[in-house]
């Protein structure tokens, strides 16, 4: 059923309940999830984090890779989440923060299977937010703050020209060669060449640790290889290619060959 976000209204939704049993089956056809800076260190231990660019706006976003094919989440198997970490943008569902007039409001997906007549009430008999809803509101506030800082972080990364285009090339056990494009990561040589004052400024903002968490997270591509063993097309081998470095190496080889 299609997602249908509506403002949470205590009059309309006074009897609505939320299932508190962890259920991320709604992500089965999701291959990426938004990732925010406060969770980079935790996510980096479980899944790769990369950047993508929205060509319609020119904005960059950081996302956690959940799979190597569109609409296939390798972290879901037999209805169970296969990692110790879950992106906050997945945890927050079926809630969302959206503009509501001249302010931000809490919305819910009315069509979510997590909402219904069974579970824990969102409101008390007096129409006040239940303890569950209060906790969810606190979580959404934490996520919103993290997303605001993420936007500031990415703006600085782009300003310093620290992003470089990458491709992930892999071969399945059936000898099918595939390439994932449209991703960017941190250009480590450029990061190391930054002036000392820039590095200090990044550190004081908490951005330096975020940069290294993202770079280290690419090691979790091996986890995707492992998780692919539960699919019909297991990955046999995989490599990350820095396109700028590849082009430079090719140009150098051609120059040397011409001499």
mmCIF file of C-alpha atoms in Angstrom:
data_model
loop_
_atom_site.group_PDB
_atom_site.id
_atom_site.type_symbol
_atom_site.label_atom_id
_atom_site.label_comp_id
_atom_site.label_asym_id
_atom_site.label_seq_id
_atom_site.Cartn_x
_atom_site.Cartn_y
_atom_site.Cartn_z
ATOM 1 C CA UNK A 1 0.000 0.000 0.000
ATOM 2 C CA UNK A 2 1.270 3.472 -0.888
ATOM 3 C CA UNK A 3 2.744 5.640 1.858
ATOM 4 C CA UNK A 4 0.311 8.297 3.077
ATOM 5 C CA UNK A 5 1.771 10.756 5.588
ATOM 6 C CA UNK A 6 -0.755 12.841 7.503
ATOM 7 C CA UNK A 7 -0.364 15.143 10.535
ATOM 8 C CA UNK A 8 -0.674 13.257 13.819
ATOM 9 C CA UNK A 9 -3.899 14.505 15.393
ATOM 10 C CA UNK A 10 -4.925 13.444 18.904
ATOM 11 C CA UNK A 11 -8.600 13.831 18.010
ATOM 12 C CA UNK A 12 -8.385 11.721 14.864
ATOM 13 C CA UNK A 13 -5.792 9.237 16.111
ATOM 14 C CA UNK A 14 -6.771 8.984 19.793
ATOM 15 C CA UNK A 15 -7.259 5.215 19.584
ATOM 16 C CA UNK A 16 -4.286 4.488 17.328
ATOM 17 C CA UNK A 17 -1.638 2.075 18.575
ATOM 18 C CA UNK A 18 1.909 1.310 17.473
ATOM 19 C CA UNK A 19 3.473 -2.114 17.318
ATOM 20 C CA UNK A 20 6.667 -2.022 19.386
ATOM 21 C CA UNK A 21 7.990 -5.270 17.949
ATOM 22 C CA UNK A 22 11.034 -4.507 15.747
ATOM 23 C CA UNK A 23 9.876 -4.923 12.161
ATOM 24 C CA UNK A 24 11.869 -3.513 9.276
ATOM 25 C CA UNK A 25 10.219 -5.555 6.546
ATOM 26 C CA UNK A 26 9.074 -2.294 4.930
ATOM 27 C CA UNK A 27 12.717 -1.781 3.847
ATOM 28 C CA UNK A 28 12.961 -4.972 1.791
ATOM 29 C CA UNK A 29 12.844 -3.024 -1.480
ATOM 30 C CA UNK A 30 15.180 -0.269 -0.255
ATOM 31 C CA UNK A 31 18.849 -0.357 -1.284
ATOM 32 C CA UNK A 32 19.952 2.898 0.399
ATOM 33 C CA UNK A 33 18.925 4.797 3.534
ATOM 34 C CA UNK A 34 19.683 8.362 4.563
ATOM 35 C CA UNK A 35 22.535 8.529 7.080
ATOM 36 C CA UNK A 36 23.218 11.454 9.414
ATOM 37 C CA UNK A 37 26.420 12.566 11.064
ATOM 38 C CA UNK A 38 25.555 11.587 14.654
ATOM 39 C CA UNK A 39 25.254 7.954 13.600
ATOM 40 C CA UNK A 40 28.234 7.692 11.223
ATOM 41 C CA UNK A 41 30.535 5.983 13.784
ATOM 42 C CA UNK A 42 27.944 3.321 14.606
ATOM 43 C CA UNK A 43 26.796 2.723 11.030
ATOM 44 C CA UNK A 44 30.413 2.492 9.863
ATOM 45 C CA UNK A 45 30.753 -0.742 11.831
ATOM 46 C CA UNK A 46 27.899 -2.365 9.920
ATOM 47 C CA UNK A 47 27.405 -0.850 6.461
ATOM 48 C CA UNK A 48 29.122 1.321 3.834
ATOM 49 C CA UNK A 49 28.379 5.054 3.837
ATOM 50 C CA UNK A 50 28.675 6.980 0.569
ATOM 51 C CA UNK A 51 27.508 10.265 -0.919
ATOM 52 C CA UNK A 52 25.044 10.712 -3.752
ATOM 53 C CA UNK A 53 24.116 13.859 -5.649
ATOM 54 C CA UNK A 54 20.580 14.942 -6.410
ATOM 55 C CA UNK A 55 20.950 16.172 -9.983
ATOM 56 C CA UNK A 56 17.671 18.095 -9.797
ATOM 57 C CA UNK A 57 18.857 20.279 -6.897
ATOM 58 C CA UNK A 58 22.634 19.865 -6.995
ATOM 59 C CA UNK A 59 22.593 18.878 -3.321
ATOM 60 C CA UNK A 60 24.665 16.028 -1.932
ATOM 61 C CA UNK A 61 23.397 13.515 0.614
ATOM 62 C CA UNK A 62 25.070 10.831 2.701
ATOM 63 C CA UNK A 63 23.468 7.397 2.577
ATOM 64 C CA UNK A 64 24.055 3.940 3.972
ATOM 65 C CA UNK A 65 24.286 1.227 1.329
ATOM 66 C CA UNK A 66 21.872 -1.602 2.059
ATOM 67 C CA UNK A 67 22.462 -3.477 -1.184
ATOM 68 C CA UNK A 68 24.152 -3.492 -4.576
ATOM 69 C CA UNK A 69 20.977 -3.646 -6.671
ATOM 70 C CA UNK A 70 18.030 -1.287 -6.709
ATOM 71 C CA UNK A 71 15.053 -2.396 -4.618
ATOM 72 C CA UNK A 72 17.030 -5.160 -2.907
ATOM 73 C CA UNK A 73 17.994 -4.799 0.755
ATOM 74 C CA UNK A 74 20.650 -7.356 1.695
ATOM 75 C CA UNK A 75 20.213 -6.535 5.389
ATOM 76 C CA UNK A 76 16.752 -8.098 5.373
ATOM 77 C CA UNK A 77 16.565 -11.886 5.283
ATOM 78 C CA UNK A 78 13.550 -13.989 6.243
ATOM 79 C CA UNK A 79 11.936 -10.888 7.725
ATOM 80 C CA UNK A 80 14.851 -10.172 10.071
ATOM 81 C CA UNK A 81 17.391 -7.346 10.096
ATOM 82 C CA UNK A 82 20.903 -8.736 9.605
ATOM 83 C CA UNK A 83 23.064 -6.142 11.394
ATOM 84 C CA UNK A 84 23.631 -4.689 14.879
ATOM 85 C CA UNK A 85 22.936 -1.151 13.616
ATOM 86 C CA UNK A 86 19.836 0.315 11.961
ATOM 87 C CA UNK A 87 19.889 3.773 10.300
ATOM 88 C CA UNK A 88 17.902 6.335 12.268
ATOM 89 C CA UNK A 89 15.912 7.209 9.173
ATOM 90 C CA UNK A 90 14.603 3.636 9.194
ATOM 91 C CA UNK A 91 14.061 3.530 12.958
ATOM 92 C CA UNK A 92 11.875 6.641 12.881
ATOM 93 C CA UNK A 93 9.233 5.052 10.615
ATOM 94 C CA UNK A 94 6.193 5.334 10.573
ATOM 95 C CA UNK A 95 6.814 8.858 11.894
ATOM 96 C CA UNK A 96 8.277 11.831 10.057
ATOM 97 C CA UNK A 97 8.866 15.525 10.665
ATOM 98 C CA UNK A 98 7.389 17.707 7.924
ATOM 99 C CA UNK A 99 6.356 21.322 7.379
ATOM 100 C CA UNK A 100 2.925 21.974 8.875
ATOM 101 C CA UNK A 101 1.922 25.520 8.054
ATOM 102 C CA UNK A 102 4.617 27.879 9.324
ATOM 103 C CA UNK A 103 6.196 25.274 11.613
ATOM 104 C CA UNK A 104 7.319 21.661 11.628
ATOM 105 C CA UNK A 105 4.890 18.975 12.696
ATOM 106 C CA UNK A 106 4.874 15.268 13.470
ATOM 107 C CA UNK A 107 3.397 13.124 10.708
ATOM 108 C CA UNK A 108 2.518 9.437 10.515
ATOM 109 C CA UNK A 109 2.068 7.048 7.628
ATOM 110 C CA UNK A 110 -1.577 6.096 8.054
ATOM 111 C CA UNK A 111 -1.100 3.086 5.782
ATOM 112 C CA UNK A 112 1.744 1.581 7.818
ATOM 113 C CA UNK A 113 1.256 -1.985 9.025
ATOM 114 C CA UNK A 114 2.945 -0.891 12.261
ATOM 115 C CA UNK A 115 -0.096 1.201 13.185
ATOM 116 C CA UNK A 116 -3.491 -0.188 14.115
ATOM 117 C CA UNK A 117 -5.633 -1.401 16.994
ATOM 118 C CA UNK A 118 -2.926 -3.554 18.588
ATOM 119 C CA UNK A 119 0.234 -2.461 20.356
ATOM 120 C CA UNK A 120 0.978 0.536 22.559
ATOM 121 C CA UNK A 121 -1.277 3.601 22.516
ATOM 122 C CA UNK A 122 0.026 6.869 21.122
ATOM 123 C CA UNK A 123 -2.211 8.874 23.447
ATOM 124 C CA UNK A 124 -3.430 8.488 27.016
ATOM 125 C CA UNK A 125 -7.127 8.441 27.910
ATOM 126 C CA UNK A 126 -6.788 12.167 28.662
ATOM 127 C CA UNK A 127 -5.576 12.816 25.113
ATOM 128 C CA UNK A 128 -1.995 13.512 26.145
ATOM 129 C CA UNK A 129 1.060 12.021 24.444
ATOM 130 C CA UNK A 130 1.817 8.585 25.888
ATOM 131 C CA UNK A 131 5.283 7.699 27.158
ATOM 132 C CA UNK A 132 5.872 5.873 23.882
ATOM 133 C CA UNK A 133 4.940 8.921 21.820
ATOM 134 C CA UNK A 134 7.056 11.199 24.015
ATOM 135 C CA UNK A 135 10.049 8.930 23.423
ATOM 136 C CA UNK A 136 9.375 8.987 19.694
ATOM 137 C CA UNK A 137 9.166 12.782 19.744
ATOM 138 C CA UNK A 138 12.550 12.951 21.481
ATOM 139 C CA UNK A 139 14.000 10.577 18.891
ATOM 140 C CA UNK A 140 12.620 12.652 16.020
ATOM 141 C CA UNK A 141 14.080 15.800 17.572
ATOM 142 C CA UNK A 142 17.471 14.081 17.843
ATOM 143 C CA UNK A 143 17.246 12.980 14.212
ATOM 144 C CA UNK A 144 16.230 16.450 13.027
ATOM 145 C CA UNK A 145 19.194 18.016 14.846
ATOM 146 C CA UNK A 146 21.541 15.410 13.382
ATOM 147 C CA UNK A 147 20.211 16.072 9.881
ATOM 148 C CA UNK A 148 20.754 19.818 10.280
ATOM 149 C CA UNK A 149 24.364 19.213 11.316
ATOM 150 C CA UNK A 150 24.755 16.759 8.440
ATOM 151 C CA UNK A 151 23.732 19.452 5.960
ATOM 152 C CA UNK A 152 26.365 21.770 7.449
ATOM 153 C CA UNK A 153 28.962 18.989 7.314
ATOM 154 C CA UNK A 154 28.263 18.135 3.679
ATOM 155 C CA UNK A 155 28.306 21.807 2.694
ATOM 156 C CA UNK A 156 31.812 22.079 4.168
ATOM 157 C CA UNK A 157 32.978 18.861 2.497
ATOM 158 C CA UNK A 158 31.811 20.151 -0.893
ATOM 159 C CA UNK A 159 33.358 23.564 -0.235
ATOM 160 C CA UNK A 160 36.736 21.927 0.476
ATOM 161 C CA UNK A 161 36.371 19.763 -2.657
ATOM 162 C CA UNK A 162 36.877 16.582 -0.653
ATOM 163 C CA UNK A 163 34.476 14.436 -2.668
ATOM 164 C CA UNK A 164 35.631 12.110 -5.412
ATOM 165 C CA UNK A 165 33.585 9.886 -7.695
ATOM 166 C CA UNK A 166 33.800 6.148 -7.120
ATOM 167 C CA UNK A 167 32.447 3.011 -8.727
ATOM 168 C CA UNK A 168 31.894 -0.385 -7.211
ATOM 169 C CA UNK A 169 32.576 -3.195 -9.638
ATOM 170 C CA UNK A 170 31.712 -6.744 -8.775
ATOM 171 C CA UNK A 171 31.423 -10.197 -10.273
ATOM 172 C CA UNK A 172 28.777 -12.724 -9.249
ATOM 173 C CA UNK A 173 29.344 -16.451 -8.916
ATOM 174 C CA UNK A 174 27.569 -16.721 -12.280
ATOM 175 C CA UNK A 175 30.357 -14.584 -13.829
ATOM 176 C CA UNK A 176 28.058 -11.607 -14.327
ATOM 177 C CA UNK A 177 30.026 -8.354 -14.222
ATOM 178 C CA UNK A 178 28.183 -5.390 -12.770
ATOM 179 C CA UNK A 179 29.028 -1.795 -11.894
ATOM 180 C CA UNK A 180 27.422 0.550 -9.378
ATOM 181 C CA UNK A 181 27.803 4.198 -10.390
ATOM 182 C CA UNK A 182 26.658 7.597 -9.154
ATOM 183 C CA UNK A 183 28.460 7.498 -5.804
ATOM 184 C CA UNK A 184 31.110 9.659 -4.200
ATOM 185 C CA UNK A 185 33.420 9.235 -1.249
ATOM 186 C CA UNK A 186 36.123 11.168 0.557
ATOM 187 C CA UNK A 187 39.291 11.940 -1.390
ATOM 188 C CA UNK A 188 41.856 10.985 1.248
ATOM 189 C CA UNK A 189 44.891 12.559 -0.503
ATOM 190 C CA UNK A 190 43.041 15.894 -0.628
ATOM 191 C CA UNK A 191 42.082 15.527 3.024
ATOM 192 C CA UNK A 192 45.706 14.927 3.968
ATOM 193 C CA UNK A 193 46.773 17.989 1.955
ATOM 194 C CA UNK A 194 44.470 20.377 3.811
ATOM 195 C CA UNK A 195 46.089 23.288 5.608
ATOM 196 C CA UNK A 196 46.569 22.763 9.334
ATOM 197 C CA UNK A 197 44.030 25.443 10.217
ATOM 198 C CA UNK A 198 41.376 23.716 8.102
ATOM 199 C CA UNK A 199 42.055 20.384 9.811
ATOM 200 C CA UNK A 200 41.777 21.993 13.247
ATOM 201 C CA UNK A 201 38.501 23.665 12.257
ATOM 202 C CA UNK A 202 37.103 20.336 11.052
ATOM 203 C CA UNK A 203 38.182 18.660 14.278
ATOM 204 C CA UNK A 204 36.550 21.299 16.487
ATOM 205 C CA UNK A 205 33.285 20.900 14.578
ATOM 206 C CA UNK A 206 33.394 17.126 14.977
ATOM 207 C CA UNK A 207 33.688 16.796 11.207
ATOM 208 C CA UNK A 208 37.126 15.185 11.084
ATOM 209 C CA UNK A 209 35.977 12.064 12.882
ATOM 210 C CA UNK A 210 32.954 11.910 10.577
ATOM 211 C CA UNK A 211 35.215 11.971 7.522
ATOM 212 C CA UNK A 212 37.286 9.063 8.778
ATOM 213 C CA UNK A 213 34.190 7.114 9.816
ATOM 214 C CA UNK A 214 32.898 7.382 6.254
ATOM 215 C CA UNK A 215 36.209 6.257 4.771
ATOM 216 C CA UNK A 216 36.457 3.324 7.168
ATOM 217 C CA UNK A 217 32.869 2.302 6.446
ATOM 218 C CA UNK A 218 33.811 1.233 2.925
ATOM 219 C CA UNK A 219 35.382 -1.827 4.514
ATOM 220 C CA UNK A 220 31.809 -2.947 5.186
ATOM 221 C CA UNK A 221 31.417 -3.692 1.477
ATOM 222 C CA UNK A 222 32.759 -7.084 2.510
ATOM 223 C CA UNK A 223 29.629 -7.463 4.630
ATOM 224 C CA UNK A 224 27.509 -6.894 1.527
ATOM 225 C CA UNK A 225 29.468 -9.651 -0.195
ATOM 226 C CA UNK A 226 28.778 -11.945 2.753
ATOM 227 C CA UNK A 227 25.082 -11.040 2.884
ATOM 228 C CA UNK A 228 24.747 -11.655 -0.856
ATOM 229 C CA UNK A 229 25.249 -15.355 -0.130
ATOM 230 C CA UNK A 230 21.595 -15.371 0.941
ATOM 231 C CA UNK A 231 20.508 -14.339 -2.570
ATOM 232 C CA UNK A 232 20.270 -16.012 -5.958
ATOM 233 C CA UNK A 233 23.313 -14.058 -7.199
ATOM 234 C CA UNK A 234 26.088 -14.215 -4.578
ATOM 235 C CA UNK A 235 29.012 -11.870 -5.149
ATOM 236 C CA UNK A 236 32.302 -13.615 -5.871
ATOM 237 C CA UNK A 237 34.574 -10.565 -5.942
ATOM 238 C CA UNK A 238 34.211 -6.810 -5.492
ATOM 239 C CA UNK A 239 36.426 -3.752 -5.829
ATOM 240 C CA UNK A 240 36.121 -0.016 -5.194
ATOM 241 C CA UNK A 241 37.479 2.178 -7.975
ATOM 242 C CA UNK A 242 38.412 5.837 -7.552
ATOM 243 C CA UNK A 243 37.618 7.160 -11.029
ATOM 244 C CA UNK A 244 39.979 10.140 -10.843
ATOM 245 C CA UNK A 245 42.880 7.935 -9.791
ATOM 246 C CA UNK A 246 42.013 5.383 -12.474
ATOM 247 C CA UNK A 247 41.945 8.085 -15.160
ATOM 248 C CA UNK A 248 45.265 9.518 -13.954
ATOM 249 C CA UNK A 249 46.898 6.086 -13.980
ATOM 250 C CA UNK A 250 45.582 5.414 -17.486
ATOM 251 C CA UNK A 251 46.853 8.768 -18.782
ATOM 252 C CA UNK A 252 50.262 8.138 -17.232
ATOM 253 C CA UNK A 253 50.480 4.687 -18.799
ATOM 254 C CA UNK A 254 49.541 6.066 -22.221
ATOM 255 C CA UNK A 255 52.157 8.811 -21.920
ATOM 256 C CA UNK A 256 54.865 6.347 -20.959
ATOM 257 C CA UNK A 257 53.871 4.015 -23.793
ATOM 258 C CA UNK A 258 54.142 6.857 -26.302
ATOM 259 C CA UNK A 259 57.685 7.750 -25.247
#
